[in-house]
PDB file of C-alpha atoms in Angstrom:
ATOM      1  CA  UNK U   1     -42.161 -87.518  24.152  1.00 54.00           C
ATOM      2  CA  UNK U   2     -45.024 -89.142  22.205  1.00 58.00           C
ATOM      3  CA  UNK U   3     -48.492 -89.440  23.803  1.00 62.00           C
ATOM      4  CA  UNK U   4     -49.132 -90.719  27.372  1.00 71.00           C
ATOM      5  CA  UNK U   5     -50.398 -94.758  27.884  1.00 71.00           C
ATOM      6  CA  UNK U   6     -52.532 -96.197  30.433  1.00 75.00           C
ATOM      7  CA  UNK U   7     -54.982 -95.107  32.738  1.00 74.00           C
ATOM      8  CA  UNK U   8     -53.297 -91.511  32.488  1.00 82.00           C
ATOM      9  CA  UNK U   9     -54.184 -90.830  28.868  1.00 84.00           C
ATOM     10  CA  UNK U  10     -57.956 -90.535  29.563  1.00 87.00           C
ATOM     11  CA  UNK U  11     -57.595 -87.732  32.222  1.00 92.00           C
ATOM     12  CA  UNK U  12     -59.514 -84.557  32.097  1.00 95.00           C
ATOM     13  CA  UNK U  13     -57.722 -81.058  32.561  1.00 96.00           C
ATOM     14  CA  UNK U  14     -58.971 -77.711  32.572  1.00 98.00           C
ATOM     15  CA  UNK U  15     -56.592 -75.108  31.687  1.00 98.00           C
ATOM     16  CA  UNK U  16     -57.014 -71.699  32.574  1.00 98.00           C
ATOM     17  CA  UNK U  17     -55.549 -68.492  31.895  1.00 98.00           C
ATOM     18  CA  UNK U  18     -56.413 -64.574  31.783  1.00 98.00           C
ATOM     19  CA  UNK U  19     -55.912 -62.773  28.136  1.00 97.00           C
ATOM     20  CA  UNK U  20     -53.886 -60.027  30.142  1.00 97.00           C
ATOM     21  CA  UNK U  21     -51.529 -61.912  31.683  1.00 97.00           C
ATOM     22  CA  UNK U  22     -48.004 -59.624  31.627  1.00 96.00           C
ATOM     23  CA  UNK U  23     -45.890 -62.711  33.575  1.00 97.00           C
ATOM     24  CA  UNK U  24     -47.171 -66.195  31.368  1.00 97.00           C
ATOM     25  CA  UNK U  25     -48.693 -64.456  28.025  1.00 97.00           C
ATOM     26  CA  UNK U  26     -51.516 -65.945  26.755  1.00 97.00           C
ATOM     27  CA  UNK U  27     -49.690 -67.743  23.448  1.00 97.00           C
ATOM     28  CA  UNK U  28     -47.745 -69.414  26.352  1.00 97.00           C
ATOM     29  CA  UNK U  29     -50.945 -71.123  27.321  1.00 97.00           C
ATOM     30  CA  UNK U  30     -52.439 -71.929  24.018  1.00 97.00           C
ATOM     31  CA  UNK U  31     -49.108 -73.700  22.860  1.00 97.00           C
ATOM     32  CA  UNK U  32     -49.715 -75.317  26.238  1.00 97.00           C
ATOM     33  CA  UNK U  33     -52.439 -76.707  25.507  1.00 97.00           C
ATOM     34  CA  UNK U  34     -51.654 -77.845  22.152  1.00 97.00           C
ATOM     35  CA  UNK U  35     -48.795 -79.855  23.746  1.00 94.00           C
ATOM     36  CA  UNK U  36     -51.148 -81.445  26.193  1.00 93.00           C
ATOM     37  CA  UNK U  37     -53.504 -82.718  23.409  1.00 94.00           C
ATOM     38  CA  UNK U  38     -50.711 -84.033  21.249  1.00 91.00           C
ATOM     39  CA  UNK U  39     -49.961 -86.062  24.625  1.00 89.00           C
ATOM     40  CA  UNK U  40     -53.750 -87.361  25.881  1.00 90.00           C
ATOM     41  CA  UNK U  41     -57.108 -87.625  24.470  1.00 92.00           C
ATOM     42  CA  UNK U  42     -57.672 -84.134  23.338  1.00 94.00           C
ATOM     43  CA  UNK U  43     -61.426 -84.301  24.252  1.00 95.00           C
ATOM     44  CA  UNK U  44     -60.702 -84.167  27.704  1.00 95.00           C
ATOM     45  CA  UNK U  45     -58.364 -81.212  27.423  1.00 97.00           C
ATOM     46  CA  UNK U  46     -60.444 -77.970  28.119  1.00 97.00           C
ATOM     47  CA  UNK U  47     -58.855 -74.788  27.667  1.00 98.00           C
ATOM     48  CA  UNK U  48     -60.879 -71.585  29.362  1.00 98.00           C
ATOM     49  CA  UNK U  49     -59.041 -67.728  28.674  1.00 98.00           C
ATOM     50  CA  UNK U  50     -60.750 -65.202  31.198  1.00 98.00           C
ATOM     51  CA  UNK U  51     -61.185 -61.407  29.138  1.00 97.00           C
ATOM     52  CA  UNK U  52     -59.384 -58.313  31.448  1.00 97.00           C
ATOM     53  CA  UNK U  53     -57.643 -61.168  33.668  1.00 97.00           C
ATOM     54  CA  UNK U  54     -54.132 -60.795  34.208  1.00 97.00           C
ATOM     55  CA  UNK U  55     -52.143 -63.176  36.716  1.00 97.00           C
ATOM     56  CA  UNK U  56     -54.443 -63.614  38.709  1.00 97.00           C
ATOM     57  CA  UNK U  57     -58.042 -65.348  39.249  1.00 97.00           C
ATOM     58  CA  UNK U  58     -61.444 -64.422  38.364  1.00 97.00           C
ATOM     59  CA  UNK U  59     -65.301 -65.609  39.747  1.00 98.00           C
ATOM     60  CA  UNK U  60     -65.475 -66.649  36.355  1.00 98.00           C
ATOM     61  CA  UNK U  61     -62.871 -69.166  36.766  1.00 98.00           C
ATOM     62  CA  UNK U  62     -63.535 -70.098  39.906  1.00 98.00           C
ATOM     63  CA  UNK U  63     -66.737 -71.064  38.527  1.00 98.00           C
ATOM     64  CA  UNK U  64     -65.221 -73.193  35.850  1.00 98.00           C
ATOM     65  CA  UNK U  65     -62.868 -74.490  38.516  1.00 98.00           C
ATOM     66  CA  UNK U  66     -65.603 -75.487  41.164  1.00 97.00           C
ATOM     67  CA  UNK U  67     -67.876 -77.126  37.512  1.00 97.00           C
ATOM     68  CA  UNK U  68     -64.693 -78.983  36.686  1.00 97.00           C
ATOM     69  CA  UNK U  69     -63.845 -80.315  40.042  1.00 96.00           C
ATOM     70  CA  UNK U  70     -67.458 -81.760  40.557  1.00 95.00           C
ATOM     71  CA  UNK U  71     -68.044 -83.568  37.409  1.00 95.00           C
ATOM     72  CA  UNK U  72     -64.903 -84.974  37.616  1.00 94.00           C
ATOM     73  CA  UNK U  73     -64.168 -86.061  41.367  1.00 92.00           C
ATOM     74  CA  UNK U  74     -66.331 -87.907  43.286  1.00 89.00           C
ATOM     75  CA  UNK U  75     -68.322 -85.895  46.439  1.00 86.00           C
ATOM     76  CA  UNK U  76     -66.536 -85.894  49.487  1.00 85.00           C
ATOM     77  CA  UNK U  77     -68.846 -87.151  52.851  1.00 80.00           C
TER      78      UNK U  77
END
């Protein structure tokens, strides 16, 4: 499918993924990625690898996550 129209094209996504991954290997995630762009406004597509992580999460990314999440929601009362 070509890219996406409307209010959904200018969304921001954070992608994340650990270089050691043994179930979803990294070049799963970069074509990914690449897909995504080709589908929104590929300035809002960020793309994070972790060094060491494998399926799993990091305080690195959870870091990026909590950054992400904050710029791009509005606080919660």
């Amino acid at each position: 499918q070509g890219p996406i129209s409307g209010v959904n094209k200018d969304i921001a996504v954070l992608q994340c993924h650990g270089d050691c991954d043994p179930l979803v290997p990294l070049m799963f995630g970069s074509l990914t990625v690449e897909k995504l762009k080709s589908m929104i406004n590929p300035a809002n597509v960020t793309f994070r690898t972790y060094s060491g992580m494998m399926h799993s999460s990091c305080i690195e990314e959870m870091m990026d996550v909590k950054q992400f999440i904050d710029k791009h929601l509005p606080p919660v009362d």
